[in-house]
CSV table of C-alpha atoms in Angstrom, one decimal:
chain,number,residue,atom,x,y,z
A,101,MET,CA,13.2,2.2,11.1
A,102,THR,CA,13.4,5.3,9.6
A,103,THR,CA,13.7,8.7,10.7
A,104,GLY,CA,13.3,12.3,10.3
A,105,PHE,CA,11.2,11.5,7.1
A,106,THR,CA,10.3,14.8,5.6
A,107,VAL,CA,7.6,15.1,2.8
A,108,ILE,CA,7.7,18.1,0.0
A,109,ARG,CA,4.0,19.7,-1.1
A,110,ASP,CA,3.2,22.3,-3.5
A,111,THR,CA,2.6,24.2,-0.4
A,112,THR,CA,6.1,23.6,0.6
A,113,PRO,CA,8.1,26.6,1.0
A,114,ALA,CA,11.2,27.5,-1.9
A,115,ASN,CA,13.6,27.7,0.1
A,116,ALA,CA,12.7,24.6,2.7
A,117,ILE,CA,13.3,22.1,-0.5
A,118,PRO,CA,16.6,20.4,-0.4
A,119,ARG,CA,19.1,21.3,-3.8
A,120,GLY,CA,20.9,18.5,-4.9
A,121,ALA,CA,18.8,16.1,-3.7
A,122,VAL,CA,18.3,12.3,-6.3
A,123,VAL,CA,14.7,11.4,-6.5
A,124,ALA,CA,13.2,8.2,-7.4
A,125,MET,CA,9.8,8.9,-9.6
A,126,GLY,CA,7.6,6.9,-9.8
A,127,ASN,CA,3.2,6.5,-8.0
A,128,PHE,CA,4.5,4.0,-5.7
A,129,ASP,CA,1.4,2.5,-5.1
A,130,GLY,CA,2.4,-0.5,-2.2
A,131,VAL,CA,5.8,0.0,-3.6
A,132,HIS,CA,6.7,-3.8,-4.0
A,133,LEU,CA,9.6,-4.8,-5.2
A,134,GLY,CA,9.8,-3.5,-9.1
A,135,HIS,CA,9.2,-0.3,-6.5
A,136,ARG,CA,11.5,-0.5,-4.2
A,137,ALA,CA,13.9,-1.4,-7.2
A,138,VAL,CA,14.2,2.4,-8.4
A,139,ILE,CA,14.3,3.2,-4.8
A,140,GLU,CA,18.1,1.2,-3.7
A,141,ALA,CA,19.6,3.0,-7.6
A,142,ALA,CA,18.4,6.7,-6.1
A,143,LEU,CA,19.6,6.0,-2.8
A,144,GLN,CA,23.0,4.8,-4.3
A,145,MET,CA,23.3,7.6,-6.2
A,146,GLY,CA,22.5,9.6,-3.1
A,147,ARG,CA,25.3,7.8,-1.0
A,148,ALA,CA,27.4,7.8,-4.3
A,149,HIS,CA,27.3,11.9,-4.7
A,150,GLY,CA,26.8,12.7,-1.0
A,151,LYS,CA,22.9,14.3,-1.7
A,152,PRO,CA,19.8,12.7,-0.1
A,153,ALA,CA,17.4,10.8,-2.3
A,154,PHE,CA,13.5,11.3,-1.8
A,155,ALA,CA,11.0,10.1,-3.7
A,156,VAL,CA,8.4,12.5,-6.7
A,157,THR,CA,5.1,10.7,-6.7
A,158,PHE,CA,1.7,12.5,-7.6
A,159,GLU,CA,-1.9,11.7,-5.7
A,160,PRO,CA,-4.6,11.4,-6.1
A,161,HIS,CA,-3.3,9.1,-7.9
A,162,PRO,CA,-3.9,9.7,-12.1
A,163,ARG,CA,-5.4,7.2,-12.5
A,164,SER,CA,-8.3,8.0,-10.7
A,165,PHE,CA,-8.1,11.8,-12.1
A,166,PHE,CA,-8.2,10.0,-15.2
A,167,SER,CA,-11.6,7.4,-14.4
A,168,PRO,CA,-12.7,9.1,-11.5
A,169,ASN,CA,-15.7,6.8,-11.7
A,170,SER,CA,-14.3,3.6,-12.1
A,171,PRO,CA,-13.0,1.5,-9.1
A,172,GLN,CA,-10.0,2.2,-8.0
A,173,PHE,CA,-8.8,-0.4,-5.4
A,174,ARG,CA,-5.7,1.6,-4.3
A,175,LEU,CA,-2.8,-1.3,-2.6
A,176,THR,CA,-1.9,1.7,-0.2
A,177,ASP,CA,-3.1,5.2,-0.1
A,178,GLU,CA,-1.8,7.8,0.2
A,179,ALA,CA,-0.3,8.0,4.1
A,180,ASN,CA,0.2,4.2,3.9
A,181,LYS,CA,2.5,4.4,1.0
A,182,LEU,CA,3.8,7.3,2.9
A,183,ARG,CA,5.0,5.1,5.7
A,184,LEU,CA,6.5,2.3,3.5
A,185,LEU,CA,8.8,5.2,1.2
A,186,ALA,CA,9.5,5.9,5.2
A,187,GLY,CA,10.7,2.7,5.3
A,188,THR,CA,12.9,1.9,2.4
A,189,GLY,CA,15.3,4.7,4.2
A,190,LEU,CA,14.6,7.9,2.1
A,191,ASP,CA,15.1,11.0,3.1
A,192,GLY,CA,11.3,12.5,2.3
A,193,ALA,CA,9.5,12.2,0.1
A,194,VAL,CA,8.5,14.9,-3.1
A,195,VAL,CA,3.8,14.6,-3.0
A,196,MET,CA,2.5,16.6,-6.3
A,197,THR,CA,-1.0,17.0,-6.0
A,198,PHE,CA,-2.3,15.9,-9.6
A,199,ASP,CA,-4.5,18.0,-11.3
A,200,LYS,CA,-5.6,19.1,-14.3
A,201,THR,CA,-3.3,22.0,-14.4
A,202,ARG,CA,-0.2,19.1,-13.8
A,203,ALA,CA,-2.6,16.5,-16.1
A,204,GLY,CA,-1.6,19.6,-19.0
A,205,THR,CA,2.6,20.3,-18.6
A,206,SER,CA,4.3,18.7,-21.0
A,207,ALA,CA,6.8,16.8,-20.5
A,208,GLN,CA,9.6,18.3,-20.7
A,209,ASP,CA,7.6,21.5,-18.3
A,210,PHE,CA,7.8,19.1,-15.8
A,211,ILE,CA,11.1,18.4,-15.9
A,212,HIS,CA,12.6,22.1,-17.0
A,213,HIS,CA,10.5,23.6,-14.2
A,214,ASP,CA,8.9,21.0,-12.1
A,215,LEU,CA,12.7,18.6,-11.4
A,216,ILE,CA,15.0,21.4,-12.3
A,217,GLY,CA,13.9,23.9,-10.9
A,218,ARG,CA,11.6,23.6,-8.4
A,219,LEU,CA,13.5,20.7,-6.7
A,220,GLY,CA,16.4,21.2,-7.9
A,221,ILE,CA,17.8,17.3,-8.7
A,222,SER,CA,21.2,16.1,-9.7
A,223,GLY,CA,20.3,13.0,-11.0
A,224,ILE,CA,16.6,10.3,-11.2
A,225,ALA,CA,16.0,7.0,-10.9
A,226,VAL,CA,12.8,5.4,-12.7
A,227,GLY,CA,11.2,2.0,-13.3
A,228,TYR,CA,11.8,1.8,-17.4
A,229,ASP,CA,7.5,2.0,-17.7
A,230,PHE,CA,7.0,5.1,-16.3
A,231,HIS,CA,6.0,8.2,-18.4
A,232,PHE,CA,5.1,11.3,-17.6
A,233,GLY,CA,3.9,15.0,-18.9
A,234,LYS,CA,0.5,15.5,-21.1
A,235,GLY,CA,-0.2,13.0,-23.4
A,236,ARG,CA,1.9,11.0,-21.3
A,237,VAL,CA,5.9,11.9,-23.6
A,238,GLY,CA,8.0,11.8,-20.6
A,239,SER,CA,9.9,9.1,-20.4
A,240,PRO,CA,13.2,7.4,-19.3
A,241,SER,CA,14.5,7.5,-22.7
A,242,LEU,CA,13.4,11.0,-22.7
A,243,LEU,CA,15.3,11.8,-19.4
A,244,VAL,CA,17.9,10.2,-20.4
A,245,SER,CA,18.3,11.6,-24.2
A,246,GLU,CA,18.2,15.5,-21.8
A,247,ALA,CA,20.4,13.6,-18.7
A,248,PRO,CA,24.4,16.0,-20.7
A,249,ARG,CA,22.4,18.8,-21.4
A,250,LEU,CA,20.6,19.3,-17.9
A,251,GLY,CA,24.1,18.6,-16.3
A,252,ILE,CA,22.0,15.3,-14.0
A,253,GLU,CA,22.1,11.2,-13.2
A,254,VAL,CA,19.9,9.7,-14.7
A,255,ASP,CA,19.0,5.1,-13.5
A,256,VAL,CA,16.3,3.2,-15.4
A,257,GLN,CA,15.4,0.0,-13.7
A,258,ALA,CA,14.1,-2.9,-15.3
A,259,HIS,CA,11.4,-4.4,-14.6
A,260,VAL,CA,11.9,-7.7,-11.7
A,261,ASP,CA,10.5,-10.4,-11.9
A,262,ILE,CA,9.3,-13.9,-10.1
A,263,GLU,CA,8.9,-17.2,-11.9
A,264,GLU,CA,9.2,-15.6,-15.7
A,265,ARG,CA,5.9,-13.0,-14.5
A,266,PRO,CA,7.2,-9.1,-13.9
A,267,VAL,CA,6.0,-7.8,-10.8
A,268,SER,CA,3.0,-4.6,-11.1
A,269,SER,CA,0.5,-3.2,-8.6
A,270,SER,CA,-2.1,-4.3,-11.5
A,271,ALA,CA,-1.1,-7.9,-10.3
A,272,ILE,CA,-1.1,-8.1,-7.0
A,273,ARG,CA,-4.5,-6.4,-6.6
A,274,MET,CA,-5.4,-9.6,-8.9
A,275,ALA,CA,-3.5,-11.4,-6.3
A,276,LEU,CA,-5.6,-10.2,-3.4
A,277,ALA,CA,-8.8,-10.8,-5.3
A,278,GLU,CA,-8.2,-14.8,-5.8
A,279,GLY,CA,-6.8,-14.7,-2.7
A,280,GLN,CA,-3.2,-15.9,-3.0
A,281,ILE,CA,-2.1,-14.2,-0.4
A,282,ALA,CA,1.5,-15.6,-1.0
A,283,ASP,CA,2.0,-14.2,-4.4
A,284,ALA,CA,1.1,-10.7,-2.6
A,285,THR,CA,3.5,-10.9,-0.5
A,286,ALA,CA,6.3,-11.9,-2.9
A,287,MET,CA,5.6,-9.2,-4.8
A,288,LEU,CA,5.6,-6.2,-2.8
A,289,GLY,CA,8.6,-7.7,0.0
A,290,GLY,CA,5.8,-7.6,2.9
A,291,PRO,CA,2.7,-8.7,3.9
A,292,TRP,CA,0.6,-6.9,2.5
A,293,PHE,CA,-1.6,-4.3,4.6
A,294,ILE,CA,-4.7,-1.7,5.9
A,295,THR,CA,-4.8,0.3,8.6
A,296,GLY,CA,-8.6,2.0,10.0
A,297,GLU,CA,-10.8,2.2,12.6
A,298,VAL,CA,-12.8,-0.1,15.2
A,299,ILE,CA,-16.5,0.2,14.8
A,300,HIS,CA,-18.7,-1.1,16.5
A,301,GLY,CA,-20.2,-3.8,14.8
A,302,GLU,CA,-23.4,-6.4,15.1
A,303,LYS,CA,-21.4,-8.1,19.0
A,304,ARG,CA,-22.2,-11.1,17.1
A,305,GLY,CA,-18.7,-12.7,18.0
A,306,ARG,CA,-18.7,-11.7,21.7
A,307,ASP,CA,-21.9,-13.7,22.0
A,308,LEU,CA,-19.6,-16.8,19.8
A,309,GLY,CA,-16.5,-16.6,21.8
A,310,PHE,CA,-15.1,-14.6,19.8
A,311,PRO,CA,-14.9,-11.1,20.2
A,312,THR,CA,-14.1,-9.4,16.7
A,313,ALA,CA,-12.4,-5.4,15.7
A,314,ASN,CA,-15.3,-4.0,13.3
A,315,ILE,CA,-13.1,-2.3,10.6
A,316,ARG,CA,-14.9,-0.8,7.4
A,317,LEU,CA,-12.3,-0.9,4.5
A,318,ASP,CA,-11.9,1.3,1.3
A,319,LYS,CA,-15.1,0.7,-0.7
A,320,ASN,CA,-13.4,-0.3,-4.0
A,321,CYS,CA,-11.0,-3.3,-1.7
A,322,SER,CA,-11.6,-5.9,-4.1
A,323,LEU,CA,-10.2,-8.1,-1.9
A,324,LYS,CA,-11.4,-11.2,-1.7
A,325,HIS,CA,-13.9,-12.4,-0.4
A,326,GLY,CA,-13.2,-15.0,2.7
A,327,ILE,CA,-11.0,-16.4,5.8
A,328,TYR,CA,-7.5,-15.0,7.3
A,329,ALA,CA,-4.2,-14.9,9.0
A,330,VAL,CA,-3.3,-11.3,10.3
A,331,ARG,CA,-1.4,-9.3,12.0
A,332,VAL,CA,-2.5,-5.9,13.8
A,333,GLY,CA,-1.2,-3.3,14.9
A,334,ARG,CA,-0.9,-1.4,17.4
A,335,GLY,CA,1.5,1.3,18.0
A,336,ALA,CA,4.9,-0.3,17.8
A,337,GLU,CA,2.6,-3.9,20.2
A,338,ARG,CA,1.3,-6.3,17.4
A,339,LEU,CA,-1.1,-9.5,17.9
A,340,ASN,CA,-2.6,-12.0,15.9
A,341,GLY,CA,-5.5,-13.2,15.1
A,342,VAL,CA,-8.0,-14.4,12.3
A,343,ALA,CA,-10.4,-12.4,10.3
A,344,SER,CA,-12.8,-12.0,8.2
A,345,PHE,CA,-13.6,-10.3,5.7
A,346,GLY,CA,-17.3,-9.9,3.2
A,347,ARG,CA,-21.1,-10.3,4.0
A,348,ARG,CA,-21.2,-12.9,6.9
A,349,PRO,CA,-24.1,-14.5,4.3
A,350,THR,CA,-24.8,-17.0,7.9
A,351,PHE,CA,-26.4,-13.8,9.2
A,352,ASP,CA,-27.2,-10.7,6.7
A,353,ASN,CA,-25.5,-10.6,4.0
A,354,GLY,CA,-24.3,-6.8,4.6
A,355,ALA,CA,-21.8,-4.6,3.0
A,356,PRO,CA,-18.7,-5.5,3.5
A,357,LEU,CA,-16.7,-5.3,6.4
A,358,LEU,CA,-14.1,-6.6,8.3
A,359,GLU,CA,-13.6,-8.6,11.6
A,360,VAL,CA,-10.9,-9.5,13.5
A,361,PHE,CA,-10.6,-11.6,15.9
A,362,LEU,CA,-7.4,-10.8,18.0
A,363,PHE,CA,-5.8,-14.7,20.2
A,364,ASP,CA,-4.7,-14.0,23.8
A,365,PHE,CA,-6.3,-10.8,24.1
A,366,GLU,CA,-8.5,-9.4,26.5
A,367,GLY,CA,-9.0,-5.6,26.2
A,368,ASP,CA,-11.1,-2.0,24.8
A,369,LEU,CA,-10.1,-1.8,20.9
A,370,TYR,CA,-13.3,0.5,20.5
A,371,ASP,CA,-11.9,3.8,18.0
A,372,ALA,CA,-8.3,1.9,18.4
A,373,VAL,CA,-6.7,3.0,14.9
A,374,LEU,CA,-4.5,-0.8,13.4
A,375,ASP,CA,-2.8,-2.2,10.9
A,376,VAL,CA,-3.7,-5.3,9.8
A,377,ALA,CA,-1.7,-7.7,7.6
A,378,PHE,CA,-3.1,-10.7,5.7
A,379,ILE,CA,0.1,-12.9,6.5
A,380,GLY,CA,-2.3,-16.1,4.9
A,381,PHE,CA,-5.8,-16.9,3.3
A,382,ILE,CA,-7.6,-20.1,4.7
A,383,ARG,CA,-10.6,-19.8,3.0
A,384,ASP,CA,-13.5,-18.8,1.6
A,385,GLU,CA,-16.1,-17.0,3.1
A,386,LEU,CA,-18.9,-20.2,3.2
A,387,LYS,CA,-22.6,-19.5,4.5
A,388,PHE,CA,-23.0,-22.3,8.1
A,389,ASP,CA,-27.0,-23.2,9.0
A,390,SER,CA,-26.7,-23.9,12.2
A,391,ILE,CA,-24.1,-21.7,14.5
A,392,ASP,CA,-23.3,-24.4,16.1
A,393,ALA,CA,-20.7,-25.6,13.0
A,394,LEU,CA,-19.8,-22.2,12.2
A,395,VAL,CA,-18.8,-22.2,16.1
A,396,ARG,CA,-16.5,-25.3,15.4
A,397,GLN,CA,-15.3,-24.0,11.8
A,398,MET,CA,-14.5,-20.6,13.2
A,399,ASP,CA,-12.1,-23.2,15.8
A,400,ASP,CA,-10.7,-25.1,13.5
A,401,ASP,CA,-9.7,-21.7,11.8
A,402,SER,CA,-8.1,-19.7,14.0
A,403,ALA,CA,-6.2,-23.1,14.5
A,404,LYS,CA,-5.2,-22.8,10.9
A,405,ALA,CA,-4.4,-19.4,11.9
A,406,ARG,CA,-1.9,-19.6,15.2
A,407,ALA,CA,0.0,-21.8,11.4
A,408,ALA,CA,0.5,-19.8,9.5
A,409,LEU,CA,1.5,-17.2,12.1
A,410,ALA,CA,4.2,-19.2,14.0
A,411,ALA,CA,5.5,-20.1,10.3
A,412,ALA,CA,5.8,-16.1,9.3
A,413,PRO,CA,6.8,-14.9,13.2
A,414,ASP,CA,8.5,-11.6,12.0
A,415,ALA,CA,5.8,-11.1,9.5
A,416,PHE,CA,5.2,-7.9,8.7
A,417,PRO,CA,5.5,-4.7,7.0
A,418,ARG,CA,8.6,-2.2,7.0
A,419,LEU,CA,6.9,1.0,8.5
A,420,GLY,CA,8.8,4.0,9.5
A,421,VAL,CA,7.8,7.0,10.7
A,422,ILE,CA,7.2,10.4,9.2
A,423,SER,CA,8.1,13.6,10.6
């Protein structure tokens, strides 16, 4: 687990920014295998020259800025993106605020003012399809052409494919929306996860013999409604369980809620903040004609979840510590 991961923001004083660092630049939503190839290129460049390696990323996601009224299913919020980046071996991240000013900054000004002037980078790694600057004029080819004059090294990473399909954040969102957890895990390089605070629910699960920790996911989350095998992190502790995400059609058909039943656990989790990693998809959400039928199905779901978790005993996101 990485320690000493430093986050630099627009408000960070210039004298607190290490000069000469190598950077991996991207939006890094999900920190998937394609992103990790860019990050590894930056790490190798940094090691070769004895320089620290940082990620350069943008918050909020530029898509949210340009289309504020369109639902945006983010694979990782800012905090979890940084935790994943911290787990890659990077020395830190530069989080640039994406606002009207930055959206209007030309690619040349971004390179000269932000990357060279403020950060003082010595090298940069980007993906083949990453664009930046006003009108998305900035491109990998622009960086390559500018590199000799700027005295920086540029590495452009090609796309990463799995079974001849390009890895992308969009493809992972689609896989999650279809309940294709194995596909999403393969593209991410580890299980997709969410972090949330346990809230009070209707306590129906307790009455049925399946007490649940309830977590409200982001309203734009398009994870398929259904039953999942999950591994839960509470600090350094790992707990196995089965979870339902959906509207509870047998009862109230209400707002989507994640309900996690932890195996072999006793205790109070209210107000606890949990990481929930999705290890396997078990079945679609169903409406049952009776409580007895529901309980029988929950017993079967639990058995299948235990089997899926036993088959992946170490599956959990590699998360680092933020300084």
